[in-house]
CSV table of C-alpha atoms in Angstrom, one decimal:
chain,number,residue,atom,x,y,z
A,1,MET,CA,-32.4,10.5,20.0
A,2,ALA,CA,-30.2,8.5,22.9
A,3,GLN,CA,-33.1,8.2,25.4
A,4,PRO,CA,-33.0,5.1,27.4
A,5,ASP,CA,-35.8,2.6,26.1
A,6,ARG,CA,-37.5,0.3,28.1
A,7,ASP,CA,-34.7,-2.0,29.2
A,8,GLY,CA,-32.7,0.6,30.2
A,9,ARG,CA,-30.8,0.6,26.7
A,10,VAL,CA,-29.1,3.4,25.5
A,11,ARG,CA,-29.1,4.0,21.6
A,12,ARG,CA,-25.7,4.8,20.8
A,13,PHE,CA,-25.8,4.3,16.9
A,14,GLY,CA,-28.4,4.1,14.3
A,15,PRO,CA,-28.4,1.8,11.1
A,16,VAL,CA,-26.4,4.2,9.1
A,17,PRO,CA,-23.3,4.8,11.3
A,18,ARG,CA,-22.4,0.8,12.0
A,19,THR,CA,-23.0,0.4,8.4
A,20,VAL,CA,-20.9,3.3,7.7
A,21,HIS,CA,-18.5,1.6,10.2
A,22,ARG,CA,-18.7,-2.1,8.7
A,23,ALA,CA,-18.2,-1.4,5.4
A,24,THR,CA,-14.9,0.9,6.4
A,25,GLY,CA,-13.5,-1.6,8.3
A,26,TRP,CA,-14.1,-4.7,5.5
A,27,LEU,CA,-12.6,-2.5,2.7
A,28,MET,CA,-9.3,-1.0,5.1
A,29,MET,CA,-8.9,-4.8,5.8
A,30,ILE,CA,-9.0,-6.0,1.9
A,31,CYS,CA,-6.9,-2.9,1.7
A,32,LEU,CA,-4.5,-4.0,4.1
A,33,THR,CA,-4.0,-8.0,2.9
A,34,THR,CA,-3.7,-7.3,-0.6
A,35,ALA,CA,-1.0,-4.4,0.3
A,36,ALA,CA,0.4,-7.4,2.9
A,37,CYS,CA,0.7,-9.2,-0.2
A,38,LEU,CA,2.5,-7.4,-2.3
A,39,TYR,CA,4.9,-5.8,-0.3
A,40,LEU,CA,6.2,-8.5,2.3
A,41,GLY,CA,8.5,-11.0,0.5
A,42,PRO,CA,7.6,-14.7,2.0
A,43,LEU,CA,4.1,-13.3,1.8
A,44,ALA,CA,4.5,-12.2,-1.7
A,45,GLN,CA,6.3,-16.0,-2.8
A,46,LEU,CA,3.7,-17.8,-1.2
A,47,VAL,CA,0.4,-15.8,-2.8
A,48,GLY,CA,2.0,-14.2,-6.3
A,49,ARG,CA,-0.7,-13.4,-8.6
A,50,ARG,CA,0.8,-9.8,-8.2
A,51,HIS,CA,-2.3,-8.5,-11.2
A,52,LEU,CA,-4.8,-9.8,-9.5
A,53,MET,CA,-3.3,-8.6,-5.8
A,54,ALA,CA,-2.6,-5.1,-7.7
A,55,MET,CA,-6.0,-4.7,-8.8
A,56,VAL,CA,-8.0,-5.3,-6.0
A,57,HIS,CA,-5.7,-2.9,-3.8
A,58,GLU,CA,-6.6,0.1,-5.9
A,59,TRP,CA,-10.1,-0.8,-5.7
A,60,SER,CA,-10.3,-1.4,-2.5
A,61,GLY,CA,-8.2,1.8,-1.6
A,62,ILE,CA,-10.9,4.0,-3.3
A,63,LEU,CA,-13.2,2.7,-2.7
A,64,LEU,CA,-12.4,3.7,1.4
A,65,PRO,CA,-14.4,7.2,1.7
A,66,ALA,CA,-17.2,6.0,-0.3
A,67,PRO,CA,-19.3,4.2,2.4
A,68,LEU,CA,-18.3,7.4,4.9
A,69,LEU,CA,-20.0,10.1,1.3
A,70,LEU,CA,-23.1,7.3,1.4
A,71,GLY,CA,-23.6,8.3,5.0
A,72,LEU,CA,-23.4,12.1,4.7
A,73,LEU,CA,-27.3,11.6,3.3
A,74,SER,CA,-27.8,10.4,7.1
A,75,SER,CA,-28.3,13.6,9.1
A,76,GLU,CA,-28.0,11.1,12.4
A,77,PHE,CA,-24.4,10.2,10.6
A,78,ARG,CA,-23.7,14.2,10.3
A,79,ALA,CA,-24.4,14.7,13.3
A,80,ASP,CA,-21.8,12.2,14.8
A,81,LEU,CA,-19.2,13.7,12.2
A,82,ARG,CA,-19.9,17.0,14.1
A,83,ARG,CA,-19.7,15.7,17.3
A,84,LEU,CA,-16.7,13.6,16.3
A,85,ASN,CA,-15.4,17.1,15.1
A,86,ARG,CA,-15.7,19.6,17.7
A,87,PHE,CA,-13.3,19.3,21.3
A,88,ALA,CA,-14.8,20.0,24.5
A,89,GLU,CA,-12.9,21.2,27.8
A,90,TYR,CA,-13.4,18.4,29.0
A,91,ASP,CA,-12.1,16.4,26.1
A,92,ARG,CA,-8.8,18.8,26.8
A,93,GLN,CA,-9.6,17.1,30.8
A,94,TRP,CA,-9.2,13.7,28.9
A,95,LEU,CA,-5.9,14.0,27.0
A,96,ARG,CA,-4.1,15.7,30.0
A,97,ALA,CA,-5.5,12.4,31.9
A,98,ALA,CA,-4.3,10.1,29.2
A,99,ARG,CA,-1.1,12.1,29.6
A,100,ARG,CA,-1.0,10.7,33.0
A,101,ARG,CA,-1.7,7.3,32.4
A,102,LEU,CA,-4.8,7.8,34.7
A,103,THR,CA,-7.8,5.1,33.2
A,104,SER,CA,-10.3,5.7,35.6
A,105,PRO,CA,-13.3,6.9,33.9
A,106,GLN,CA,-14.1,9.6,36.5
A,107,ALA,CA,-11.0,10.7,35.2
A,108,ARG,CA,-11.5,11.2,31.5
A,109,PRO,CA,-15.0,13.1,30.6
A,110,ALA,CA,-16.4,12.5,27.7
A,111,GLY,CA,-19.1,13.2,25.3
A,112,LYS,CA,-20.4,10.5,23.1
A,113,PHE,CA,-17.1,10.4,21.8
A,114,ASN,CA,-14.4,10.9,24.1
A,115,ALA,CA,-11.3,12.7,22.7
A,116,GLY,CA,-8.9,9.8,21.5
A,117,GLN,CA,-11.4,8.8,18.9
A,118,LYS,CA,-11.9,12.8,18.1
A,119,LEU,CA,-8.7,12.9,17.3
A,120,TYR,CA,-8.3,9.3,16.0
A,121,ALA,CA,-11.3,9.8,13.2
A,122,GLY,CA,-9.0,13.3,12.4
A,123,TRP,CA,-6.4,11.0,12.0
A,124,ILE,CA,-7.0,8.3,9.9
A,125,ALA,CA,-9.5,10.3,7.5
A,126,GLY,CA,-6.6,12.6,6.6
A,127,ALA,CA,-4.3,9.7,6.4
A,128,VAL,CA,-7.0,7.9,4.2
A,129,LEU,CA,-6.6,10.8,1.9
A,130,VAL,CA,-3.2,10.9,1.9
A,131,MET,CA,-2.9,7.2,0.6
A,132,MET,CA,-5.4,7.7,-2.1
A,133,PHE,CA,-3.5,10.8,-2.9
A,134,THR,CA,0.1,9.3,-3.6
A,135,GLY,CA,-1.7,5.6,-4.4
A,136,LEU,CA,-3.2,7.6,-7.4
A,137,LEU,CA,0.0,8.7,-8.8
A,138,MET,CA,1.7,5.8,-8.9
A,139,TRP,CA,-1.5,4.3,-10.1
A,140,PHE,CA,-1.3,6.5,-12.9
A,141,MET,CA,1.9,6.9,-13.7
A,142,GLY,CA,2.7,10.9,-14.8
A,143,LEU,CA,-0.6,12.0,-13.7
A,144,LEU,CA,2.1,14.6,-11.6
A,145,PRO,CA,5.3,15.5,-13.0
A,146,PHE,CA,7.1,16.9,-11.2
A,147,ILE,CA,6.3,14.6,-7.9
A,148,SER,CA,8.8,11.7,-8.7
A,149,ARG,CA,7.1,8.2,-8.3
A,150,THR,CA,9.8,7.6,-5.6
A,151,SER,CA,8.6,10.5,-4.1
A,152,ALA,CA,5.2,9.3,-3.8
A,153,ILE,CA,5.5,5.6,-2.9
A,154,PHE,CA,8.0,6.9,-0.5
A,155,VAL,CA,4.8,8.7,1.7
A,156,HIS,CA,2.8,5.3,0.9
A,157,ASP,CA,4.7,3.0,2.3
A,158,ILE,CA,5.9,4.7,5.5
A,159,LEU,CA,2.1,6.0,6.1
A,160,ALA,CA,1.5,2.7,5.4
A,161,TRP,CA,3.3,1.3,8.2
A,162,THR,CA,2.0,4.0,10.2
A,163,ILE,CA,-1.6,3.6,9.7
A,164,THR,CA,-1.5,-0.4,10.1
A,165,PHE,CA,-0.2,0.4,13.5
A,166,VAL,CA,-2.6,2.8,14.9
A,167,LEU,CA,-5.2,0.3,13.4
A,168,ILE,CA,-3.6,-2.2,15.7
A,169,GLY,CA,-4.7,0.3,18.7
A,170,HIS,CA,-7.9,0.7,17.2
A,171,ILE,CA,-8.3,-2.6,17.5
A,172,ARG,CA,-6.8,-3.2,21.1
A,173,ARG,CA,-9.1,-0.1,22.4
A,174,ALA,CA,-12.0,-1.7,21.3
A,175,TYR,CA,-10.9,-6.0,21.7
A,176,ALA,CA,-10.7,-4.2,25.9
A,177,ASP,CA,-13.9,-3.2,25.7
A,178,PRO,CA,-16.8,-5.7,25.1
A,179,GLU,CA,-19.5,-3.0,25.9
A,180,ALA,CA,-18.5,-0.3,23.2
A,181,ARG,CA,-18.5,-3.4,21.1
A,182,LEU,CA,-21.9,-4.1,21.1
A,183,GLY,CA,-22.6,-0.5,20.8
A,184,MET,CA,-20.5,-0.6,17.3
A,185,ARG,CA,-22.9,-4.0,16.7
A,186,THR,CA,-26.1,-3.6,17.6
A,187,GLY,CA,-26.5,-0.1,18.6
A,188,TYR,CA,-27.2,0.3,21.8
A,189,VAL,CA,-25.2,0.1,25.1
A,190,SER,CA,-26.5,-0.2,28.8
A,191,ARG,CA,-26.9,3.4,30.7
A,192,SER,CA,-24.5,2.2,33.1
A,193,TRP,CA,-21.9,1.8,30.2
A,194,ALA,CA,-22.8,5.2,29.2
A,195,ASP,CA,-22.5,6.7,32.1
A,196,ARG,CA,-19.6,5.5,33.2
A,197,HIS,CA,-17.9,6.1,29.5
A,198,HIS,CA,-19.3,8.8,28.5
A,199,SER,CA,-20.1,10.7,31.3
A,200,ARG,CA,-21.5,14.6,29.5
A,201,TRP,CA,-22.6,12.6,26.3
A,202,LEU,CA,-26.8,11.4,27.5
A,203,GLY,CA,-26.6,15.1,29.2
A,204,GLU,CA,-25.7,16.6,26.2
A,205,GLU,CA,-28.2,15.0,24.2
A,206,HIS,CA,-30.3,15.8,26.6
A,207,ALA,CA,-29.6,19.3,26.7
A,208,ASP,CA,-29.5,19.1,23.0
A,209,THR,CA,-33.5,18.6,22.2
A,210,GLU,CA,-34.5,20.4,25.9
A,211,SER,CA,-33.2,23.6,24.1
A,212,ALA,CA,-34.1,23.2,21.2
A,213,PRO,CA,-34.2,25.6,18.8
A,214,PRO,CA,-31.2,26.8,20.0
A,215,ALA,CA,-32.2,30.6,18.8
A,216,ALA,CA,-35.0,30.6,21.0
A,217,THR,CA,-33.4,29.9,24.4
A,218,PRO,CA,-30.2,31.6,24.3
A,219,SER,CA,-29.5,31.7,28.1
A,220,ARG,CA,-31.0,28.6,29.1
A,221,PRO,CA,-28.3,26.7,31.3
A,222,ALA,CA,-28.1,23.1,30.4
A,223,VAL,CA,-26.6,22.0,33.7
A,224,GLU,CA,-29.2,19.6,35.6
B,1,MET,CA,-24.9,31.9,28.5
B,2,ALA,CA,-21.8,32.0,30.9
B,3,ASP,CA,-22.7,29.4,33.5
B,4,ARG,CA,-23.6,27.2,30.5
B,5,PRO,CA,-21.0,24.5,29.7
B,6,LYS,CA,-19.7,24.1,26.2
B,7,ARG,CA,-21.1,21.8,24.4
B,8,SER,CA,-19.4,19.5,22.1
B,9,ALA,CA,-20.8,21.4,19.0
B,10,ASP,CA,-19.4,24.9,19.9
B,11,GLY,CA,-16.0,23.8,20.6
B,12,ALA,CA,-12.8,24.1,18.9
B,13,PRO,CA,-12.8,21.8,15.2
B,14,VAL,CA,-9.7,19.6,16.6
B,15,GLY,CA,-11.1,16.5,14.3
B,16,ARG,CA,-10.7,18.8,11.0
B,17,ARG,CA,-7.3,20.1,12.7
B,18,ALA,CA,-6.0,16.5,13.2
B,19,LEU,CA,-7.1,16.0,9.3
B,20,LEU,CA,-5.3,18.9,8.1
B,21,GLY,CA,-2.3,18.3,10.3
B,22,VAL,CA,-2.5,14.7,8.6
B,23,LEU,CA,-2.1,16.5,5.0
B,24,ALA,CA,-0.1,18.5,5.4
B,25,ALA,CA,2.5,16.3,6.9
B,26,GLY,CA,1.9,14.1,3.7
B,27,ALA,CA,2.4,17.3,1.2
B,28,ALA,CA,5.9,17.7,3.7
B,29,GLY,CA,6.6,14.5,3.0
B,30,LEU,CA,6.7,14.3,0.0
B,31,VAL,CA,8.7,18.0,-1.0
B,32,ALA,CA,11.2,16.1,1.4
B,33,ALA,CA,11.2,12.8,0.2
B,34,PRO,CA,14.4,12.7,-2.0
B,35,PRO,CA,16.6,14.0,0.7
B,36,LEU,CA,15.0,11.4,3.6
B,37,GLN,CA,15.0,8.6,1.4
B,38,ARG,CA,18.8,9.3,0.2
B,39,GLY,CA,19.8,9.1,3.6
B,40,TRP,CA,17.0,6.5,4.3
B,41,GLU,CA,18.3,3.4,1.8
B,42,ASN,CA,21.9,4.3,3.6
B,43,PHE,CA,21.2,4.0,6.7
B,44,LEU,CA,19.0,0.6,6.1
B,45,GLY,CA,22.1,-0.6,3.0
B,46,ALA,CA,24.2,-0.3,6.3
B,47,ALA,CA,22.4,-1.6,8.9
B,48,SER,CA,21.2,-4.7,6.2
B,49,GLN,CA,25.1,-6.0,6.3
B,50,VAL,CA,24.5,-6.5,10.2
B,51,ASP,CA,21.3,-7.8,10.6
B,52,ARG,CA,20.8,-11.6,10.4
B,53,THR,CA,17.0,-11.8,11.2
B,54,GLY,CA,16.1,-10.6,7.6
B,55,LEU,CA,13.7,-7.2,9.5
B,56,THR,CA,15.1,-4.8,7.9
B,57,GLY,CA,13.3,-6.2,4.6
B,58,LEU,CA,10.1,-5.0,5.7
B,59,LEU,CA,10.8,-1.6,6.1
B,60,PRO,CA,9.9,0.7,3.8
B,61,ASN,CA,12.6,1.0,0.9
B,62,PRO,CA,15.2,-2.0,1.8
B,63,GLY,CA,17.9,-2.1,-0.4
B,64,GLY,CA,17.7,-5.6,-1.9
B,65,PHE,CA,15.6,-7.7,-4.2
B,66,ARG,CA,12.0,-8.1,-3.4
B,67,TYR,CA,10.0,-11.1,-5.0
B,68,TYR,CA,7.1,-10.4,-7.7
B,69,SER,CA,5.2,-12.6,-9.6
B,70,VAL,CA,2.0,-12.8,-11.3
B,71,VAL,CA,1.3,-16.5,-11.0
B,72,GLY,CA,0.5,-18.4,-7.8
B,73,SER,CA,3.1,-20.7,-8.1
B,74,VAL,CA,6.4,-21.2,-10.6
B,75,PRO,CA,7.8,-24.7,-11.1
B,76,ARG,CA,11.5,-25.0,-10.0
B,77,LYS,CA,14.0,-25.8,-13.0
B,78,ASP,CA,17.6,-26.8,-12.9
B,79,GLU,CA,20.0,-28.2,-15.0
B,80,ARG,CA,18.4,-31.5,-15.7
B,81,ASN,CA,14.8,-29.8,-17.0
B,82,TYR,CA,15.7,-26.6,-17.5
B,83,ALA,CA,15.4,-25.4,-21.8
B,84,LEU,CA,15.3,-22.4,-23.6
B,85,THR,CA,13.6,-23.1,-27.4
B,86,ILE,CA,14.6,-20.0,-30.0
B,87,GLY,CA,11.7,-19.8,-32.3
B,88,GLY,CA,10.3,-17.5,-34.3
B,89,LEU,CA,11.6,-16.0,-37.8
B,90,VAL,CA,15.1,-17.3,-37.6
B,91,GLU,CA,16.5,-19.7,-40.2
B,92,ASN,CA,18.1,-22.6,-36.9
B,93,PRO,CA,15.8,-23.1,-34.4
B,94,ARG,CA,17.2,-24.2,-31.7
B,95,THR,CA,16.8,-25.5,-27.6
B,96,TYR,CA,19.5,-24.7,-25.3
B,97,THR,CA,19.8,-26.9,-21.6
B,98,LEU,CA,21.2,-25.0,-18.9
B,99,PRO,CA,25.1,-26.8,-19.7
B,100,GLU,CA,24.8,-25.5,-23.2
B,101,LEU,CA,24.3,-22.2,-22.5
B,102,ARG,CA,27.3,-22.3,-19.5
B,103,ALA,CA,29.0,-23.4,-22.6
B,104,LEU,CA,29.1,-20.1,-24.8
B,105,PRO,CA,31.1,-17.2,-24.4
B,106,GLN,CA,29.9,-15.2,-21.3
B,107,THR,CA,29.8,-11.7,-20.6
B,108,ARG,CA,29.5,-9.1,-17.8
B,109,VAL,CA,27.2,-6.6,-17.4
B,110,VAL,CA,27.3,-4.2,-14.4
B,111,GLY,CA,23.9,-2.0,-13.6
B,112,ASP,CA,21.4,-0.8,-11.7
B,113,ALA,CA,18.5,-2.8,-10.7
B,114,VAL,CA,15.4,-0.3,-10.9
B,115,CYS,CA,12.0,-1.8,-10.4
B,116,THR,CA,9.0,1.2,-11.1
B,117,ASP,CA,7.6,0.3,-7.1
B,118,GLY,CA,10.6,2.3,-6.0
B,119,TRP,CA,13.3,-0.1,-4.9
B,120,ARG,CA,16.6,-0.4,-7.0
B,121,VAL,CA,19.7,-2.1,-6.5
B,122,ASP,CA,22.6,-0.3,-8.3
B,123,ASN,CA,26.0,-1.4,-9.3
B,124,THR,CA,24.5,-5.5,-9.8
B,125,PRO,CA,26.4,-7.6,-11.5
B,126,PHE,CA,25.3,-10.3,-14.5
B,127,ASP,CA,26.6,-12.5,-16.5
B,128,GLY,CA,25.4,-14.6,-19.0
B,129,VAL,CA,24.9,-14.9,-22.6
B,130,LYS,CA,24.7,-12.1,-24.9
B,131,LEU,CA,21.1,-11.6,-26.6
B,132,ALA,CA,22.7,-10.4,-29.8
B,133,ASP,CA,25.0,-14.0,-30.0
B,134,LEU,CA,22.1,-16.0,-29.5
B,135,LEU,CA,19.9,-14.4,-32.0
B,136,ASP,CA,23.0,-14.0,-34.5
B,137,ALA,CA,23.2,-18.2,-34.1
B,138,ALA,CA,19.9,-18.4,-34.9
B,139,GLY,CA,20.1,-16.4,-37.9
B,140,VAL,CA,17.2,-13.4,-38.1
B,141,ARG,CA,15.2,-13.7,-41.3
B,142,GLY,CA,15.0,-10.6,-42.7
B,143,GLU,CA,11.3,-9.9,-41.9
B,144,GLY,CA,11.8,-10.1,-38.0
B,145,THR,CA,11.8,-6.7,-36.1
B,146,ALA,CA,11.0,-8.1,-32.7
B,147,VAL,CA,12.1,-10.3,-29.9
B,148,ARG,CA,9.2,-11.7,-27.5
B,149,PHE,CA,10.1,-13.7,-24.4
B,150,THR,CA,8.4,-16.6,-22.5
B,151,CYS,CA,8.9,-17.6,-19.3
B,152,PHE,CA,8.0,-21.3,-17.2
B,153,ASP,CA,5.7,-19.1,-15.1
B,154,GLY,CA,3.3,-20.0,-17.8
B,155,ALA,CA,2.0,-16.4,-17.6
B,156,TYR,CA,4.9,-13.7,-18.4
B,157,THR,CA,6.1,-12.2,-21.0
B,158,GLU,CA,8.1,-9.5,-22.2
B,159,SER,CA,8.7,-8.0,-25.8
B,160,LEU,CA,11.9,-6.1,-26.8
B,161,THR,CA,12.5,-4.7,-30.6
B,162,LEU,CA,15.1,-6.1,-32.5
B,163,GLU,CA,17.9,-3.0,-32.1
B,164,GLN,CA,17.1,-3.1,-28.2
B,165,ALA,CA,17.8,-6.7,-28.0
B,166,ARG,CA,20.9,-6.4,-30.1
B,167,ARG,CA,22.1,-4.1,-27.3
B,168,SER,CA,25.0,-5.1,-25.8
B,169,ASP,CA,24.0,-5.1,-22.5
B,170,VAL,CA,20.9,-7.3,-23.0
B,171,LEU,CA,21.8,-10.6,-21.6
B,172,VAL,CA,20.3,-13.5,-21.0
B,173,ALA,CA,21.8,-14.0,-17.9
B,174,LEU,CA,23.2,-17.2,-15.9
B,175,ASN,CA,24.6,-15.4,-12.9
B,176,MET,CA,23.7,-12.2,-10.7
B,177,GLN,CA,25.8,-11.1,-8.0
B,178,ASP,CA,28.6,-13.2,-9.0
B,179,LYS,CA,26.6,-16.3,-8.0
B,180,PRO,CA,23.6,-19.2,-10.1
B,181,ILE,CA,20.6,-17.0,-10.1
B,182,THR,CA,18.1,-18.8,-7.2
B,183,HIS,CA,14.9,-19.1,-8.3
B,184,GLN,CA,13.4,-16.7,-6.2
B,185,GLN,CA,15.4,-14.5,-8.5
B,186,GLY,CA,13.9,-15.9,-11.4
B,187,GLY,CA,17.0,-18.5,-12.0
B,188,PRO,CA,18.3,-20.7,-13.4
B,189,VAL,CA,18.2,-18.3,-16.4
B,190,ARG,CA,16.7,-14.5,-16.9
B,191,LEU,CA,16.4,-11.5,-18.6
B,192,TYR,CA,18.6,-8.7,-17.8
B,193,VAL,CA,17.6,-5.4,-19.5
B,194,ALA,CA,20.4,-3.6,-18.3
B,195,PRO,CA,18.9,0.5,-19.7
B,196,MET,CA,15.5,-0.6,-19.0
B,197,TYR,CA,13.2,-1.1,-15.7
B,198,PHE,CA,13.2,-4.2,-13.9
B,199,TYR,CA,10.1,-5.2,-15.1
B,200,LYS,CA,11.4,-5.8,-18.8
B,201,SER,CA,14.0,-8.0,-17.4
B,202,ALA,CA,11.8,-11.3,-17.4
B,203,LYS,CA,12.8,-14.0,-14.6
B,204,TRP,CA,12.2,-17.5,-15.4
B,205,LEU,CA,12.7,-17.4,-19.3
B,206,SER,CA,12.1,-20.2,-21.2
B,207,GLY,CA,11.1,-18.6,-25.0
B,208,ILE,CA,12.9,-16.1,-27.3
B,209,GLU,CA,10.7,-16.1,-30.4
B,210,VAL,CA,11.8,-13.6,-33.4
B,211,THR,CA,8.1,-12.0,-34.0
B,212,GLU,CA,7.1,-9.7,-37.1
B,213,GLN,CA,5.9,-6.8,-34.6
B,214,VAL,CA,6.3,-5.7,-31.2
B,215,VAL,CA,4.1,-8.1,-28.9
B,216,ALA,CA,2.8,-6.2,-25.7
B,217,GLY,CA,3.6,-8.3,-22.3
B,218,PHE,CA,2.2,-8.6,-19.4
B,219,TRP,CA,2.5,-5.7,-18.1
B,220,GLU,CA,2.4,-4.1,-21.1
B,221,GLU,CA,-0.9,-5.0,-21.5
B,222,ARG,CA,-1.9,-3.6,-18.3
B,223,GLY,CA,-0.3,0.4,-18.9
B,224,TYR,CA,3.2,-0.3,-18.8
B,225,PRO,CA,5.1,1.3,-21.4
B,226,VAL,CA,7.0,-0.8,-24.0
B,227,ASP,CA,10.7,1.5,-24.1
B,228,GLY,CA,10.7,1.1,-20.0
B,229,TRP,CA,14.1,3.3,-20.8
B,230,LEU,CA,15.3,4.1,-17.5
B,231,GLU,CA,15.2,8.1,-16.9
B,232,ASP,CA,19.1,8.2,-17.2
B,233,ALA,CA,19.4,5.3,-19.7
B,234,ASP,CA,21.4,5.8,-23.3
B,235,ARG,CA,19.0,4.6,-25.6
B,236,THR,CA,20.8,4.8,-28.4
B,237,ASP,CA,24.3,2.8,-27.9
B,238,GLY,CA,24.8,-0.6,-26.4
B,239,ALA,CA,28.0,0.2,-24.6
B,240,ALA,CA,27.5,-0.2,-21.0
């Protein structure tokens, strides 16, 4: 799966994770742009067309989880979600290094995804769900009468700003690492980049393929 | 077994915990919203007094009005070219200019501007001509039961029943906060329906038409209630 091919490239993402990422990214951009046109006074005056903006905002928001849900049909994508979900020992080491502002790759061991990416993935998934829930409360007034519309709007507004800043961070990280972007765009990265920034990734993949089926070889050491 | 380093697939489900943590924070936010919102409004109200940059207007639920328009751009009108037409089922249809409206007896209504989108501006004084006076001057015919409003943005419409339109807290407003209503706030002439949500207070008012029955307005065709009463509105009497 993640074996280097002839010219030393490593396959990082297949077509499904890349398509899911791209579709989600576009939906998020549309959702945020229309939100700005509804919410920021000067932009609202420039653009107007409130009903159209609201409709595009609602539908792009409601569709945000759709690429991920469709992606679940692919076993490769499900495997990536599993990797994002689970924290290994070295992820805690990565977080400690991040807290002490150590930037060298040696101080920040990572599997296919680093600890920051794992936390980000979980956080943004939860945030999108909260936005959808509060958004639906505003869309369909009186859906849950015991939650006031004002409360829903309050949470929606504050979380919208938080998401904006977190996304800016996400984009800045990608901007700072061209090869990470290359991996998301083409699906392949160089072996040296993988070894440097995701030092435990290829070893783990190797161990996975060697030890399969896992039940048959329970105590096999996975270190090289 | 023991010497085997923990692989990512075996570790704690931190991603799931992050997700559930955000959900819990969201739920807590919904519960805590009313008191937080009140504190936040007080803070912003104080901050916006000293803030000359307008940045406080970008924060969630700032004080003050927000600009909403359903079209791309709205023509500007002033005393030279503004006209308010009263027609439909009336004896004496006519058109008022801005100076003519200003010359009529003015009424002051102090009320809250409450948007369905969560922002509100309390105790806002509006001055203008009572809609009831304009309707009486025009002479509503027997078959008229409702009033339809049109706007010079070319798209927005609103409606009231005749009974609602005759309340003493429904104004064809010329001034807001003791200043002529600006273009951004729907000037030179807007409707102010004090006991209802602010979408009923049509901006850029240009036409008043008495109709046989209520014709749903712009947002009402899109799911908003025709009777947009505020929750604490006095629905029976026009006294404000």
